[in-house]
Short mmCIF file of C-alpha atoms in Angstrom, two decimals:
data_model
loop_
_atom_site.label_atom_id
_atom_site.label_comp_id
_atom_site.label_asym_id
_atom_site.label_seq_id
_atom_site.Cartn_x
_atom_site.Cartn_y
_atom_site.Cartn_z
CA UNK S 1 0.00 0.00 0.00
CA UNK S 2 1.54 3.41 -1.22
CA UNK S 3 1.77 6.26 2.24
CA UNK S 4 -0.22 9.08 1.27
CA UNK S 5 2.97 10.97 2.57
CA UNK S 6 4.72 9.97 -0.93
CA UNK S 7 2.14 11.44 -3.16
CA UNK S 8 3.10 15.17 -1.14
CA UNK S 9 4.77 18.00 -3.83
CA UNK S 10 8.15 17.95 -2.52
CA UNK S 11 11.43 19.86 -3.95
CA UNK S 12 14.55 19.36 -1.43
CA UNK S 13 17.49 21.43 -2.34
CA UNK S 14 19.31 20.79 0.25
CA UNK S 15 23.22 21.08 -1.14
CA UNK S 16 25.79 19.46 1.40
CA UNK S 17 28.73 20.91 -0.64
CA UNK S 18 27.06 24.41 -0.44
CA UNK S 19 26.09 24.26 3.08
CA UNK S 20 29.39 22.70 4.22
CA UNK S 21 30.98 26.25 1.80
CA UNK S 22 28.94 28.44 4.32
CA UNK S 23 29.60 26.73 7.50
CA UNK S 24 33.16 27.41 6.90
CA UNK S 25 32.96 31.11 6.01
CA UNK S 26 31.29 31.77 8.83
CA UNK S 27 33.70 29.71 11.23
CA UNK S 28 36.51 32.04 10.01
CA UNK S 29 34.14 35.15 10.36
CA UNK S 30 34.15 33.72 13.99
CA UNK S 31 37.44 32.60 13.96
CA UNK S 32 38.57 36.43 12.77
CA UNK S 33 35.92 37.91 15.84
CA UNK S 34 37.79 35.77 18.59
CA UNK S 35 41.15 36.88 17.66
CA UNK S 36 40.21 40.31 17.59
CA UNK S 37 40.88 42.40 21.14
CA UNK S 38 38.52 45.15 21.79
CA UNK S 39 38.90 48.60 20.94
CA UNK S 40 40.04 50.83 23.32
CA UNK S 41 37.63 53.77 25.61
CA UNK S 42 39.87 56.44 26.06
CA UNK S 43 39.09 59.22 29.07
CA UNK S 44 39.80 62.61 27.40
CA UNK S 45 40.25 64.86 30.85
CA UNK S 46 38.27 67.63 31.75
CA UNK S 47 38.60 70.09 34.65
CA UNK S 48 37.79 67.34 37.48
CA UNK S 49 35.14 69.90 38.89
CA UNK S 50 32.89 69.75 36.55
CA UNK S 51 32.07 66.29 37.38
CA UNK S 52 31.66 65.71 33.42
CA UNK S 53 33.68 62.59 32.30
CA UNK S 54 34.70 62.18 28.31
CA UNK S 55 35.56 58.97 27.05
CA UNK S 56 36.09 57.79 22.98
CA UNK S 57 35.51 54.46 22.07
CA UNK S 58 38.92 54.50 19.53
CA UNK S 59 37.10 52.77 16.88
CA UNK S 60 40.84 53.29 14.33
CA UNK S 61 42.49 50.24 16.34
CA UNK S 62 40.24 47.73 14.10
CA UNK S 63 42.47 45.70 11.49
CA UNK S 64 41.29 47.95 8.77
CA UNK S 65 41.59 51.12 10.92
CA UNK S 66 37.71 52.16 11.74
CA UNK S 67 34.53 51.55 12.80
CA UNK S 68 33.69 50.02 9.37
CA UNK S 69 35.49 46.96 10.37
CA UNK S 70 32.23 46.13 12.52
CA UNK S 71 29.67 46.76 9.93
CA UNK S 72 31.88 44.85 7.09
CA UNK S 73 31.98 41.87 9.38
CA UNK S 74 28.34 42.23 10.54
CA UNK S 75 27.67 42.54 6.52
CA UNK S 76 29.38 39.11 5.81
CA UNK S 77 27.71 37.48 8.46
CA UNK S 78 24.26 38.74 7.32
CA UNK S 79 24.97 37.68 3.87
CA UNK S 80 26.02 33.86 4.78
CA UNK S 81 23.57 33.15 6.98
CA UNK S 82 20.36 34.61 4.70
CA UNK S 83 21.65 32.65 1.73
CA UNK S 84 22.39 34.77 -0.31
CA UNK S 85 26.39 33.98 -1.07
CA UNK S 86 28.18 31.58 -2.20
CA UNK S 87 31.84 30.19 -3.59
CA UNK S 88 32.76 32.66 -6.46
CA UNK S 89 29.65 35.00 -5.60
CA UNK S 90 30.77 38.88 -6.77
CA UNK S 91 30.54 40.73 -3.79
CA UNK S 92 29.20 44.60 -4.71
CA UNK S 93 29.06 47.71 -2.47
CA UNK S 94 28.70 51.39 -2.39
CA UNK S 95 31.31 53.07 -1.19
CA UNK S 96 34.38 55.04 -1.60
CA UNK S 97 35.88 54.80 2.00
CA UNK S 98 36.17 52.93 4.84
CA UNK S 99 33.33 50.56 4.47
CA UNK S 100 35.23 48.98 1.32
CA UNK S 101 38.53 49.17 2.74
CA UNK S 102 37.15 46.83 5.68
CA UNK S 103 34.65 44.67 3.32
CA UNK S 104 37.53 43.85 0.63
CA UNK S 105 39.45 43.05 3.92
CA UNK S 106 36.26 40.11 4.75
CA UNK S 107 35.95 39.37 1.20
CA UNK S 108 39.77 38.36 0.73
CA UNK S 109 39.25 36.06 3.85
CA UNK S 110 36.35 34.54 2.44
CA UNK S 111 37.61 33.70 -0.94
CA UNK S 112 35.42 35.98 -2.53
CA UNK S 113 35.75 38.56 -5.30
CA UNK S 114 34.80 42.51 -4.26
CA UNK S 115 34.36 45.34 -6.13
CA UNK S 116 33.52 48.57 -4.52
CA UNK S 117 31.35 51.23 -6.92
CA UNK S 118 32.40 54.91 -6.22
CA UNK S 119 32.26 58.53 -7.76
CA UNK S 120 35.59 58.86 -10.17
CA UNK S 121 36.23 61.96 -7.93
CA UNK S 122 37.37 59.34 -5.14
CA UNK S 123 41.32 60.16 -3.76
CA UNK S 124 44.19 57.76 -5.52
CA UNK S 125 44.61 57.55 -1.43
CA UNK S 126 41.27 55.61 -1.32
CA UNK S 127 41.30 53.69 -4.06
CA UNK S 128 45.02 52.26 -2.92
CA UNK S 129 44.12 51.43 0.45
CA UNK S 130 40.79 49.05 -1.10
CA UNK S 131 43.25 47.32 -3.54
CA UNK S 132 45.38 47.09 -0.97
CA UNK S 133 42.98 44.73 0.36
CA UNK S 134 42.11 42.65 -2.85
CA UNK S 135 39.04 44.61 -3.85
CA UNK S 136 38.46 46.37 -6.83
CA UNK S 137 36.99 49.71 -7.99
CA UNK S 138 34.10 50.42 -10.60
CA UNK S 139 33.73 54.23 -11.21
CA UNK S 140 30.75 56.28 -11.95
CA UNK S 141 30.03 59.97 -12.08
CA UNK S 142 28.63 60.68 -8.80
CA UNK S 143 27.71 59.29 -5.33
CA UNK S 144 23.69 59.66 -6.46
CA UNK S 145 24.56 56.77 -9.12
CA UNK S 146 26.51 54.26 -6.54
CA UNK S 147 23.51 52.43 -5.60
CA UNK S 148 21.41 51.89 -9.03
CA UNK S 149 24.76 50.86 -10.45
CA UNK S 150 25.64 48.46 -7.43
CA UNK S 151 22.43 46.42 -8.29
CA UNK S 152 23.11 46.53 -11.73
CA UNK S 153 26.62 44.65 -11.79
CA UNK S 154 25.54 42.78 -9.11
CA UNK S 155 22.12 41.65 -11.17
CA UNK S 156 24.59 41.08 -14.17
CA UNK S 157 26.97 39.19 -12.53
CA UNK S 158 24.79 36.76 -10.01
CA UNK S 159 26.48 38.50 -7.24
CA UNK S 160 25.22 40.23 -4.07
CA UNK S 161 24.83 44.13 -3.10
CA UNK S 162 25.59 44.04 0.19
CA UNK S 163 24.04 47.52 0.48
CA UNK S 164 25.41 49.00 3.61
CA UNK S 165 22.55 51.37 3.48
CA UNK S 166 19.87 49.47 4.24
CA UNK S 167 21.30 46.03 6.12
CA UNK S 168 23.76 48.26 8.73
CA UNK S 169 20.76 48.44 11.16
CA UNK S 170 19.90 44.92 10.44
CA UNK S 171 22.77 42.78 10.23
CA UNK S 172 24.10 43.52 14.08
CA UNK S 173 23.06 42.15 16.98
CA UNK S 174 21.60 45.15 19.23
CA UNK S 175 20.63 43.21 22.14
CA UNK S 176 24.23 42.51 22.58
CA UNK S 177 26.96 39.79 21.48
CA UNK S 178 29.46 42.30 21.75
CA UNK S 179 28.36 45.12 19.48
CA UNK S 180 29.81 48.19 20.07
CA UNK S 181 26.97 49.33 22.74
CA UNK S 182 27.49 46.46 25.05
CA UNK S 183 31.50 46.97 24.40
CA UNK S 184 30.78 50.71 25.71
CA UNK S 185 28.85 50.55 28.71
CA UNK S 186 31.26 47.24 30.10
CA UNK S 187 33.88 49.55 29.38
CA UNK S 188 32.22 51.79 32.17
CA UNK S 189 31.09 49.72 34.80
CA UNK S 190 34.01 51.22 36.81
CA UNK S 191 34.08 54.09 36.21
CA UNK S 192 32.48 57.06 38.11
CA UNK S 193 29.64 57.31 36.16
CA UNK S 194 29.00 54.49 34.48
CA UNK S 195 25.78 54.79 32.85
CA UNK S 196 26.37 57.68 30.31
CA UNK S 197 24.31 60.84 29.98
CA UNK S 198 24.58 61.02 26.54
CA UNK S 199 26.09 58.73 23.24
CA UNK S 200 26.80 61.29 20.70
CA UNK S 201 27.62 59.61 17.34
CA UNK S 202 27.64 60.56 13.40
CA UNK S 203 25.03 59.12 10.79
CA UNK S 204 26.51 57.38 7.48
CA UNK S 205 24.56 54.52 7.18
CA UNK S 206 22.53 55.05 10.57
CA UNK S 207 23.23 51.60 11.58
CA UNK S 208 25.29 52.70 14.47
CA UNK S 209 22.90 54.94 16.01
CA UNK S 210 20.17 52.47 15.31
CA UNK S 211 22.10 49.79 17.24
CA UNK S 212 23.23 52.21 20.01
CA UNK S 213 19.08 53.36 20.26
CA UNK S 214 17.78 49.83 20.35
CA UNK S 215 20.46 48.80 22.83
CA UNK S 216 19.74 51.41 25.28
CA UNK S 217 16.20 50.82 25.22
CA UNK S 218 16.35 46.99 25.62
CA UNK S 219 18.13 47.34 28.84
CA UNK S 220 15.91 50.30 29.91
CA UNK S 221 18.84 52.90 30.22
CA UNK S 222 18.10 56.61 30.48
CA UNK S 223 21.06 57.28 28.55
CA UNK S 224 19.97 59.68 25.52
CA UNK S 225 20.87 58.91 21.53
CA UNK S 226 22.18 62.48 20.38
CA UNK S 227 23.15 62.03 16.30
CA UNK S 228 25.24 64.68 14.88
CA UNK S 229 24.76 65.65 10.98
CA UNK S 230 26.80 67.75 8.75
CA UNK S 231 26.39 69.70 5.43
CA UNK S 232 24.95 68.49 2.30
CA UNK S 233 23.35 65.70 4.37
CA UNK S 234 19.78 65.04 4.53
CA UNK S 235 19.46 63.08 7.75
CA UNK S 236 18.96 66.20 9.90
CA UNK S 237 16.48 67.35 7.80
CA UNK S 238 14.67 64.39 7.46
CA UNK S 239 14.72 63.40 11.33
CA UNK S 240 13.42 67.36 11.75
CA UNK S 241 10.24 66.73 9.51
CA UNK S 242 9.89 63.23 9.64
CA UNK S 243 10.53 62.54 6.37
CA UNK S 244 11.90 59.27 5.89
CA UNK S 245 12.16 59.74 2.06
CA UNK S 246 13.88 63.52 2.39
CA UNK S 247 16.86 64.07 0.16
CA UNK S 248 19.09 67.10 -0.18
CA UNK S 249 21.37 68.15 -2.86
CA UNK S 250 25.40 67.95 -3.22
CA UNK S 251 27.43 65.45 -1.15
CA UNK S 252 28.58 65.11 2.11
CA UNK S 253 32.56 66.94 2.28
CA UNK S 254 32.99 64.69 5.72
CA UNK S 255 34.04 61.73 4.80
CA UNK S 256 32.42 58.90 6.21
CA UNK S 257 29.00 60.84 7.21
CA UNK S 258 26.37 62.62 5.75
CA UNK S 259 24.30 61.10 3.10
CA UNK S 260 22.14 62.79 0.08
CA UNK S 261 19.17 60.95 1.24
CA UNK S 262 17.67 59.58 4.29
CA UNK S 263 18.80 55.65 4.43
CA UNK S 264 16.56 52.88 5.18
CA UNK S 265 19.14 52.01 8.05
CA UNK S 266 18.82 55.33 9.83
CA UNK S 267 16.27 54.60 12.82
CA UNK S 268 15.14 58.03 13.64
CA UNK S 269 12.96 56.69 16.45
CA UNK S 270 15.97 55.71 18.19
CA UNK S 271 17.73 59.15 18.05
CA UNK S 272 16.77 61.62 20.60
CA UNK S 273 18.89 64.42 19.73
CA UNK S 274 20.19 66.08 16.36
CA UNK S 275 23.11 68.06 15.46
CA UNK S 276 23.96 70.07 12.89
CA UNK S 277 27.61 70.55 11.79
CA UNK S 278 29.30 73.15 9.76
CA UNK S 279 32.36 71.43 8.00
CA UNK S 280 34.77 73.79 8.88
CA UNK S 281 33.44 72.87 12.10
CA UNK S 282 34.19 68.95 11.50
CA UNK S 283 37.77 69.85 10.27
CA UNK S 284 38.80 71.87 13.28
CA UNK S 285 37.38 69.60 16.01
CA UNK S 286 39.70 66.69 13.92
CA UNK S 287 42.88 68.83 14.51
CA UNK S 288 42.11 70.37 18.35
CA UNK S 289 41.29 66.36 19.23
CA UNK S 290 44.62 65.50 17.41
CA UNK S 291 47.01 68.24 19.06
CA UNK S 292 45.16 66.78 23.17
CA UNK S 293 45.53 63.21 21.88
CA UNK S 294 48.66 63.43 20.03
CA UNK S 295 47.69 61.38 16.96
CA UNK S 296 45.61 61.96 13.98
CA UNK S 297 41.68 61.33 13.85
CA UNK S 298 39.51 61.96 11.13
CA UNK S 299 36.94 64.74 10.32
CA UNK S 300 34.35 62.81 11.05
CA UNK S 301 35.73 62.17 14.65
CA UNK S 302 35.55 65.99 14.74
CA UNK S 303 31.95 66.35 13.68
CA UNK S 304 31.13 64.23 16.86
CA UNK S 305 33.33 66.50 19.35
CA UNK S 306 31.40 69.99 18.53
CA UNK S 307 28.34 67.87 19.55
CA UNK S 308 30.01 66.88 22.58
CA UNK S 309 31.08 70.65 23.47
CA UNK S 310 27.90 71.64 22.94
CA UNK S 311 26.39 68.88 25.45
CA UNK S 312 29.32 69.91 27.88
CA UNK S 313 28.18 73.65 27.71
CA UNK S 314 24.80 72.80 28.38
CA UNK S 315 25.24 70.28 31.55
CA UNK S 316 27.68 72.73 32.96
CA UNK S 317 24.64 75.95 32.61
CA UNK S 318 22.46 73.54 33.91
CA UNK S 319 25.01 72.08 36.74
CA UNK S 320 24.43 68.32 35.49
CA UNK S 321 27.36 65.89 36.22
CA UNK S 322 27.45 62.49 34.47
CA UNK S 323 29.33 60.74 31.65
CA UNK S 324 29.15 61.40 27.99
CA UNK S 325 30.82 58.73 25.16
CA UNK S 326 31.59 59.64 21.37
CA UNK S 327 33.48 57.56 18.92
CA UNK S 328 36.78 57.80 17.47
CA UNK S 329 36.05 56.93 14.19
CA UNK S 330 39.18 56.31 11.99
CA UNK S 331 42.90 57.96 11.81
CA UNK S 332 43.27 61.40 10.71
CA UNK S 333 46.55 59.97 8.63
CA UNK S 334 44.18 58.85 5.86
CA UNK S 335 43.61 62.88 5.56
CA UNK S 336 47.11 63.91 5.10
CA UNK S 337 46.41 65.84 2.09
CA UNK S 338 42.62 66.80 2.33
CA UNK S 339 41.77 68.14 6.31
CA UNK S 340 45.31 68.05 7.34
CA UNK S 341 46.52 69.74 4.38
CA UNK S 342 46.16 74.20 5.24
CA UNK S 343 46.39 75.00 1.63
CA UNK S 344 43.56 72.36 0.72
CA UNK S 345 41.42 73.64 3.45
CA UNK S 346 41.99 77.45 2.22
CA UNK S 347 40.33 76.23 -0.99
CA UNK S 348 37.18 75.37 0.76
CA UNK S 349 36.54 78.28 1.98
CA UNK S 350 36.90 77.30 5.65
CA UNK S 351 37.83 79.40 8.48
CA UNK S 352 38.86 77.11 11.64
CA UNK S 353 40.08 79.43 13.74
CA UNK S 354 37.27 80.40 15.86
CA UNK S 355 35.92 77.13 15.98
CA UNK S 356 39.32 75.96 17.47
CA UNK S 357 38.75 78.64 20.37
CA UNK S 358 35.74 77.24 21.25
CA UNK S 359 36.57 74.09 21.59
CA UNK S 360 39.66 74.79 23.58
CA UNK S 361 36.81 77.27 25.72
CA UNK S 362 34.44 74.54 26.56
CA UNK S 363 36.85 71.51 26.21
CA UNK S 364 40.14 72.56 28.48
CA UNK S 365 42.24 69.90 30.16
CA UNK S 366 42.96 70.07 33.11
#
């Protein structure tokens, strides 16, 4: 007698060869996470009076030298486990920066081709540092035609768009297994305040905010989410109106930061707080942070510090103590000829001076 069972519609394709591929990527995704210390929370001192502590989480200490290194990883990971690679899989992404530097960095480890699609206005600098890593680079005119032209190679080629700009929010973990908010606040425990008044971080992809919002909230912290935007960046805008489809014209001069549009990965619910950022601004916080810390950091990293002055100023008016955390995002050496170059920031049109007096008002040492 024939089971009724055999007479189901029934397509198995299960592939041992492909799953056994997968487990093994994401063993040495794994593998890569274990060997990997943790990045650093650096106190940056303040008058001890005040009873305001600083801290950066030095995000530049990652293999590939910035907080990217955590997203690219997080990327991978997302991709593996949803399917949606596999051995010789193309590998596409938007971006001209750090976010390709660290995903042809995953992609090499995996065995798997990268090519990273960027604006043909992108620094030599750049583009050296992602073939430095085994990825390639697929020019277009402008930043507006990255993503359309990520999904088309991708589409052509059977590959993947990782698409930074809608997974990032996605792809980590916020409850916890060590993402960067549960690598902050154990990073505190110690310390004299160690639930922080305020996270103050920039907005590329959102995903950082989004995961620092969600974490905060799961474990019913009061800490606020403050987001700081610059120019040419619709995010402010958009969070402002509520908007999630605003755009803006131009691109973002802060590399790193600052997108034309609003990005699916940018959780504006999360974010209590915005910022908005001249870039001159940006550039000078970058060199007063690198004269009190002695190394380089990045523009971006200086976008975040006028929001911190500005929360500093405020607690001290309203005679509020507590803890506030920013990132470091990457080094400043990666700027040598851009923000760290006087004769290239003459041709902007910036004026740093009296933003550097500020800071050096509201942020003395001690």
């Amino acid at each position: 007698m024939q089971s009724a069972l055999s007479g189901l519609n029934d397509v198995n394709r299960f592939d041992p060869s492909e799953r056994s591929w997968v487990t093994e990527r994401i063993r040495r995704l794994e593998a890569d996470a274990r060997r990997s210390a943790d990045t650093h929370l650096w106190r940056l001192e303040l008058p001890e009076s005040w009873g305001i502590d600083l801290y950066l989480k030095d995000e530049s200490t990652h293999p590939t030298g910035s907080l990217k290194h955590r997203l690219a990883r997080s990327l991978f990971m997302y991709a593996l486990v949803n399917g949606w690679l596999g051995p010789d899989t193309l590998v596409v992404e938007a971006s001209s920066g750090s976010t390709a530097v660290s995903e042809a960095h995953f992609a090499r480890m995996l065995d798997l081709p990268f090519v990273a699609v960027m604006p043909a206005s992108t620094s030599e600098a750049k583009i050296a540092l992602i073939e430095a890593q085994g990825g390639r680079c697929h020019f277009v005119s402008s930043a507006e035609e990255m993503c359309a032209e990520s999904r088309r190679l991708a589409a052509q080629s059977g590959g993947n768009f990782l698409n930074q700009f809608t997974y990032a929010e996605r792809a980590t973990d916020w409850r916890g297994n060590n993402n960067i908010a549960e690598s902050i606040l154990t990073q505190l425990t110690e310390e004299g305040h160690p639930v922080p008044s305020w996270i103050v971080v920039g907005a590329g992809t959102g995903g950082t905010s989004a995961t620092l919002g969600r974490h905060l909230r799961y474990h019913r912290l009061p800490t606020r989410m403050c987001v700081v935007d610059v120019e040419n960046s619709a995010f402010f805008d958009g969070w402002v109106t509520g908007d999630p489809d605003h755009t803006c014209c131009g691109s973002s001069r802060i590399e790193g930061i600052g997108r034309p549009r609003v990005e699916a990965s940018f959780v504006g619910q999360t974010v209590d707080r915005m910022i908005q950022v001249p870039d001159e601004a940006s550039v000078a916080g970058a060199r007063f942070l690198t004269r009190r810390l002695g190394r380089r950091v990045g523009a971006s990293t200086g976008t975040n510090i006028i929001g911190v002055a500005k929360i500093v100023e405020e607690m001290r008016a309203a005679g509020e103590t507590g803890s506030i955390v920013t990132l470091l995002c990457d080094s400043g050496d990666r700027y040598t000829h851009t923000y760290f170059d006087d004769a290239w920031v003459a041709e902007q049109g910036w004026a740093l001076e009296s933003w550097t007096q500020e800071l050096e008002r509201v942020l003395p040492g001690r």
